Coordinates of C-alpha atoms and ligand atoms in Angstrom, one line a residue:
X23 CA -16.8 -24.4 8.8
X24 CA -13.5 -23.2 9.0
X25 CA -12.7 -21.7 12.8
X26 CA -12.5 -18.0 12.5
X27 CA -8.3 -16.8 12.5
X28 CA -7.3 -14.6 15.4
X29 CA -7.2 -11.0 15.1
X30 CA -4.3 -9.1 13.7
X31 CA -4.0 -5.9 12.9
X32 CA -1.0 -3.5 11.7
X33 CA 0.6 -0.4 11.2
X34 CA 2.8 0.1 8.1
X35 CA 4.1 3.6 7.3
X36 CA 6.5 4.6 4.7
X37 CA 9.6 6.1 6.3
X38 CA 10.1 8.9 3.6
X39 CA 9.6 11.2 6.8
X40 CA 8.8 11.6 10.5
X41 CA 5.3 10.4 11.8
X42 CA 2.7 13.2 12.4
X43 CA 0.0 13.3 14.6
X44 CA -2.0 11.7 11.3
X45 CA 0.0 8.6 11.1
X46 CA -0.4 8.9 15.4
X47 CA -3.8 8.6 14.8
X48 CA -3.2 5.5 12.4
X49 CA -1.2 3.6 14.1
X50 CA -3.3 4.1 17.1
X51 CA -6.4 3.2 15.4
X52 CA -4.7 -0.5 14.8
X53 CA -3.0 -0.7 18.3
X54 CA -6.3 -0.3 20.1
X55 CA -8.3 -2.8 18.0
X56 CA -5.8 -5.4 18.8
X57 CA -5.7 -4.5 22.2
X58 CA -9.3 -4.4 22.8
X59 CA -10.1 -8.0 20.9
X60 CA -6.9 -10.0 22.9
X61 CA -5.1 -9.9 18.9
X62 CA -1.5 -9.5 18.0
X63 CA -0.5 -5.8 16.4
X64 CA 2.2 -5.6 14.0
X65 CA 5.0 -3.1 12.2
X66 CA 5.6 -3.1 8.7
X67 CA 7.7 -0.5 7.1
X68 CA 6.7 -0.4 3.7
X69 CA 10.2 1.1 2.1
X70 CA 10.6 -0.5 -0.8
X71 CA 11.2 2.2 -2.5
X72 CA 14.5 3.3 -1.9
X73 CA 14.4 6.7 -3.9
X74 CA 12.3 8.5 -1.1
X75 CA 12.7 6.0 1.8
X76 CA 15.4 6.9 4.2
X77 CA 16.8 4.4 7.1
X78 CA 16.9 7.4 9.5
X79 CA 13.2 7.7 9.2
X80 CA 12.8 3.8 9.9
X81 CA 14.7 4.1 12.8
X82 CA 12.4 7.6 13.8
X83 CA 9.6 5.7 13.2
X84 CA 10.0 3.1 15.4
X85 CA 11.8 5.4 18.7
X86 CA 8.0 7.3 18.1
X87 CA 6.0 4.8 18.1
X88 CA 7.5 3.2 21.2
X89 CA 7.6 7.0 23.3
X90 CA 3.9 6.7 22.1
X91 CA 3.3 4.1 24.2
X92 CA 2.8 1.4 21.7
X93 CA 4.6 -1.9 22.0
X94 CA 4.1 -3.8 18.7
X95 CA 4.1 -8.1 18.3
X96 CA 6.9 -9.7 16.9
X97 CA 9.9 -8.6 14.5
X98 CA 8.9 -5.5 12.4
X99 CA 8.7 -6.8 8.4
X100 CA 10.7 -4.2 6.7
X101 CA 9.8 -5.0 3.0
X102 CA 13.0 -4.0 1.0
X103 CA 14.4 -6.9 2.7
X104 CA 11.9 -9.4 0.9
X105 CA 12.2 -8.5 -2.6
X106 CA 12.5 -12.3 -3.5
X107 CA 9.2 -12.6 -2.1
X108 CA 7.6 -10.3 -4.1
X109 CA 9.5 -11.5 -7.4
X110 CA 8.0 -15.1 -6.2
X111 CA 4.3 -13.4 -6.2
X112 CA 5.3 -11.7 -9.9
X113 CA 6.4 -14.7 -11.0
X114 CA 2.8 -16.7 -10.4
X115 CA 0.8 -14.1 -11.4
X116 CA 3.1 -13.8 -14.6
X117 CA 3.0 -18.2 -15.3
X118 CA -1.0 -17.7 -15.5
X119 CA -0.7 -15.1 -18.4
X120 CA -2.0 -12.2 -15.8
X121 CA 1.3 -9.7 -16.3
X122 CA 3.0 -8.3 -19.5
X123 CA 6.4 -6.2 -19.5
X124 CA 5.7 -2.6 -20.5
X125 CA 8.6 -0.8 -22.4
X126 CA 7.0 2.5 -22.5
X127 CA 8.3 5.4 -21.3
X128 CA 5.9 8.4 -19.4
X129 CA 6.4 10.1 -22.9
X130 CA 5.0 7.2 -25.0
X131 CA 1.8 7.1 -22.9
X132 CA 1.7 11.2 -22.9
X133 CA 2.1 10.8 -26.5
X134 CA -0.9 7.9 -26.7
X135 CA -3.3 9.4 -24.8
X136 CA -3.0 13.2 -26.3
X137 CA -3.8 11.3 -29.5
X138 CA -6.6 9.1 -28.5
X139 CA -10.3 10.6 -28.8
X140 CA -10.9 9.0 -25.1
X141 CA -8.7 8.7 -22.4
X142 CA -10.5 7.3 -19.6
X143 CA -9.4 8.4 -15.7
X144 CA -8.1 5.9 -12.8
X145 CA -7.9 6.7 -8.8
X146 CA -4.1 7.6 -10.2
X147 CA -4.6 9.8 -12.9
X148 CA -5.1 8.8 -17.1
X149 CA -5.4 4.8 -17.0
X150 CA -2.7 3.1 -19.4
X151 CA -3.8 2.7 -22.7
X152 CA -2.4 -1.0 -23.6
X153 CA 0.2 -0.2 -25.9
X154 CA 2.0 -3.1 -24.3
X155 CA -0.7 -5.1 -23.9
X156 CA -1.0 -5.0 -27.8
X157 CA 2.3 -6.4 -28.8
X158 CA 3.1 -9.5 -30.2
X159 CA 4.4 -12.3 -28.1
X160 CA 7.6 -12.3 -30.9
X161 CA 8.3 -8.5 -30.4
X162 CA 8.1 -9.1 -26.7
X163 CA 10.2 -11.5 -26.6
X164 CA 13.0 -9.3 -28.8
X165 CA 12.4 -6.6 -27.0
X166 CA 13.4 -8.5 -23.6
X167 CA 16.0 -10.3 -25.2
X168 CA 17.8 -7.3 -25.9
X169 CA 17.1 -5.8 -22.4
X170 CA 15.2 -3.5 -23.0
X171 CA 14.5 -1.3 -19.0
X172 CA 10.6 -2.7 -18.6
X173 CA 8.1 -2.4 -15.8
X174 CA 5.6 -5.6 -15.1
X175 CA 1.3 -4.6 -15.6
X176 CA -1.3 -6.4 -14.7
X177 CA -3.2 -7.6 -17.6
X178 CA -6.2 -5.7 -16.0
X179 CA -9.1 -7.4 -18.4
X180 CA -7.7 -11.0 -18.0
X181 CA -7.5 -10.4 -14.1
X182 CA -10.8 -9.2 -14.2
X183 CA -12.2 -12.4 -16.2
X184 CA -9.8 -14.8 -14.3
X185 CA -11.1 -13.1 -10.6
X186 CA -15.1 -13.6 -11.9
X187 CA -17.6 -11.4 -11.2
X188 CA -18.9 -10.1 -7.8
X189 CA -15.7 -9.0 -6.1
X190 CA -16.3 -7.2 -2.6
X191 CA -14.6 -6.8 0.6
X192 CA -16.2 -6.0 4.7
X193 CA -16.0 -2.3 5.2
X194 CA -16.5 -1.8 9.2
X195 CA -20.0 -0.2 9.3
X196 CA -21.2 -0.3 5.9
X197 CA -21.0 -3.8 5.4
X198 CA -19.8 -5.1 1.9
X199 CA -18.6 -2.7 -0.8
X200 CA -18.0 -3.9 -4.2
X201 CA -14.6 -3.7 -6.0
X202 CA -14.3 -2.0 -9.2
X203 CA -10.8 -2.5 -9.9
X204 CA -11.3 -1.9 -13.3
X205 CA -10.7 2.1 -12.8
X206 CA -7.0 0.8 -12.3
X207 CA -6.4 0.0 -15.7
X208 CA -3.5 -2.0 -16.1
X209 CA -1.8 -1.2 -13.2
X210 CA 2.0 -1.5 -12.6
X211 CA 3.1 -4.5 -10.2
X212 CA 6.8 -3.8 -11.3
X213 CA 8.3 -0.7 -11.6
X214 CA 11.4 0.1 -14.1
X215 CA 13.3 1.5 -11.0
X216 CA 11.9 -0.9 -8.3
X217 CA 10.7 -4.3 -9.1
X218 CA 7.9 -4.4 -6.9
X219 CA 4.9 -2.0 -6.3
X220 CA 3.1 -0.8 -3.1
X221 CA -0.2 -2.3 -4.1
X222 CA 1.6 -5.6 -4.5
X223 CA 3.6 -5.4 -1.2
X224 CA 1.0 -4.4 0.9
X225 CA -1.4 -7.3 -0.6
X226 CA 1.4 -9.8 -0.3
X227 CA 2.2 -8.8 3.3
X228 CA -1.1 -8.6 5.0
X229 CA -1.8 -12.5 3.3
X230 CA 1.8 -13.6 4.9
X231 CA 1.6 -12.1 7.8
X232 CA -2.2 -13.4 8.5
X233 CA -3.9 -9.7 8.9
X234 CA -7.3 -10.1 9.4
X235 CA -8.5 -6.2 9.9
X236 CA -6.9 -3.7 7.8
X237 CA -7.1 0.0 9.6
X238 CA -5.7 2.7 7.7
X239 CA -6.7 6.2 6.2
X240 CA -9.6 6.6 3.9
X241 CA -7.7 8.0 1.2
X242 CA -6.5 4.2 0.6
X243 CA -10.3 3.1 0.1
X244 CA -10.3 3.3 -3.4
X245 CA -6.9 1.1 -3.9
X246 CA -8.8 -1.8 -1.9
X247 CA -10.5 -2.5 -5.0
X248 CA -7.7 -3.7 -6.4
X249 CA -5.8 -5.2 -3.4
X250 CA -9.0 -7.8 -3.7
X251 CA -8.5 -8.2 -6.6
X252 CA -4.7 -9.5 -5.7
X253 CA -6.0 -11.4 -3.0
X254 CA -8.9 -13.1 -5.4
X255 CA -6.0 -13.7 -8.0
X256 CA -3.6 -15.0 -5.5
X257 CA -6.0 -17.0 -3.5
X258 CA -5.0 -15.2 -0.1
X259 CA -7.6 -14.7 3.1
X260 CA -9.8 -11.8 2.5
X261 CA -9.1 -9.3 5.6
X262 CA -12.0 -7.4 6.7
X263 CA -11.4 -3.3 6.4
X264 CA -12.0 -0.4 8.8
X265 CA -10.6 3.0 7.1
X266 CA -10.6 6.2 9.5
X267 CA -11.3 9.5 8.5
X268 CA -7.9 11.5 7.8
X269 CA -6.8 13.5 10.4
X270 CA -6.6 17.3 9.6
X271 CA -5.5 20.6 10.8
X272 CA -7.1 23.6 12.2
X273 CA -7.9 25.1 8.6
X274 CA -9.6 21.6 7.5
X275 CA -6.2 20.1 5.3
X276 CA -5.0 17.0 5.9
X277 CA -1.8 16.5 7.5
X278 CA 1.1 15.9 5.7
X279 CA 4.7 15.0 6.1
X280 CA 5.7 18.6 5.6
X281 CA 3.9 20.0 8.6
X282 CA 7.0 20.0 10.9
X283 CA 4.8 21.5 14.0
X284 CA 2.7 18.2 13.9
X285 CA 5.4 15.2 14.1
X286 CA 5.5 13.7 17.0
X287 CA 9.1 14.5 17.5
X288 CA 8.4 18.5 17.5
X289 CA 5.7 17.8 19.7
X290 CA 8.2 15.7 22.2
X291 CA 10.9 18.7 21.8
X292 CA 8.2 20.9 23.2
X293 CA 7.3 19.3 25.9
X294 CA 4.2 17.9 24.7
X295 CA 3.7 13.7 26.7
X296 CA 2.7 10.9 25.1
X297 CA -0.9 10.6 26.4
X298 CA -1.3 14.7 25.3
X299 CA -0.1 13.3 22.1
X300 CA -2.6 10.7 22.4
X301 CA -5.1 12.6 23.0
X302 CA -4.2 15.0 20.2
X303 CA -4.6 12.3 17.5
X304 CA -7.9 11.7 18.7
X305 CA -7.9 9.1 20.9
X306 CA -7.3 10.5 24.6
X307 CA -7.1 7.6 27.0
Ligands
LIG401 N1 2.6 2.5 3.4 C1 1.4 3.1 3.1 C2 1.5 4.6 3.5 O1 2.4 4.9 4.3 C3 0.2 2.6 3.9 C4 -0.1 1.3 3.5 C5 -1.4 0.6 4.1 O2 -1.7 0.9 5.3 O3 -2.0 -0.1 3.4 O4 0.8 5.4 3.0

């Protein structure tokens, strides 16, 4: 028997704009789980893509959190400054035959699927129909000898075989759910623009930084299916899950970046203190 590994949890926004009282409740969620079982919290800022990150929301981020009232373990992992370890994790997953380069652009698939009798529906929209997939190792190899822009897919139904049956992952209070990641299609690891992906971050980074209790919002559920499927692929630890219902607002919609009344830095400008704003992301002390 192995000895069971200390908890950690974490919190890893995306600093494309100032936390809300959503991510408050978030962030909080982790905080107090590590608190209460003696484990280590972490900060991750998940800003790989630098299109919509900004490093005046990392640094927002961060002042928040702390006027929060919540003191985080360690150095904060900022992932666009580990891009070689993401191209390390491409790179084995690539060497067992699991990835392929994908030329296409949106207008090929557009152009694929319109013209297909079925085109079957992922978590993110129309799954990719193979195109790819379906080339010749010869025209691949042209087509990336000549430089052609390419992002990286998983080769979902080789993954799937190469992961075996009965995939699942420990959902706090509903015990195990199983993972279809086949609704993913072949998902993209690798973007054309940046050559990593979120599902492949965040997978990587809860393995290296020995998470053992994932807590985040409920609309990330579905991706877990696939994150085990990473995990499974990679041989990494299986972290237990606990996602929270999202936090919404007085009409029922969930919070969103855009609500400027909600951030925690409106709510500081007016006055609002950090155990109100506690207490307003649902967890009053
Ligand atoms: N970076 C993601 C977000 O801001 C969260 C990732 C996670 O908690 O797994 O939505």
């Amino acid at each position: 028997m192995t000895a069971p590994r200390p908890l950690v949890t974490r919190f890893a926004p995306s600093p494309t704009g100032f936390l809300h009282l959503g991510h408050a409740h978030s962030a909080l969620a982790g905080w107090r789980r590590a608190r209460a079982g003696q484990g280590r919290f972490l900060l991750r800022l998940e800003d790989i893509d630098s299109t919509r990150c900004r490093p005046e929301f990392a640094e927002a981020i961060q002042e928040d959190l702390a006027w929060l009232g919540l003191e985080w373990d360690g150095p904060v992992r900022v992932q666009s400054r580990h891009m070689a370890d993401y191209a390390e994790t491409l790179a084995a997953l690539s060497d067992r035959g699991l990835l392929f380069p994908c030329f296409c652009t949106r207008r090929d698939i557009a152009r694929e699927i319109a013209g297909s009798a079925s085109a079957p529906h992922g978590p993110d929209g129309p799954l990719y129909p193979g195109i790819c997939r379906r080339l010749s190792q010869a025209e691949r190899e042209a087509r990336l000898a000549r430089g052609e822009p390419h992002a990286l897919r998983l080769d979902m139904p080789r993954a799937l075989e190469r992961a075996g049956p009965g995939l699942s992952f420990a959902e706090a209070g509903r015990g195990r759910l199983a993972c279809t990641a086949a609704r993913f299609g072949d998902v993209v690891l690798a973007r054309k623009d940046v050559p990593a992906s979120y599902h492949l971050c965040v997978t990587h980074d809860d393995a290296r930084d020995g998470v053992t209790l994932v807590t985040r919002g409920e609309d990330l559920l579905p991706a877990t299916d696939l994150h085990r499927l990473l995990q499974a692929l990679m041989g990494w630890p299986e972290p237990a899950y606990a996602h929270h219902p999202l936090l919404t607002d007085a009409e029922g919609r969930r919070l969103a970046k855009r609500d400027r009344a909600q951030t925690l830095r409106e709510l500081r400008a007016r006055g609002v203190s950090p155990a109100e704003a506690r207490a307003l992301a649902g967890w009053p002390d």
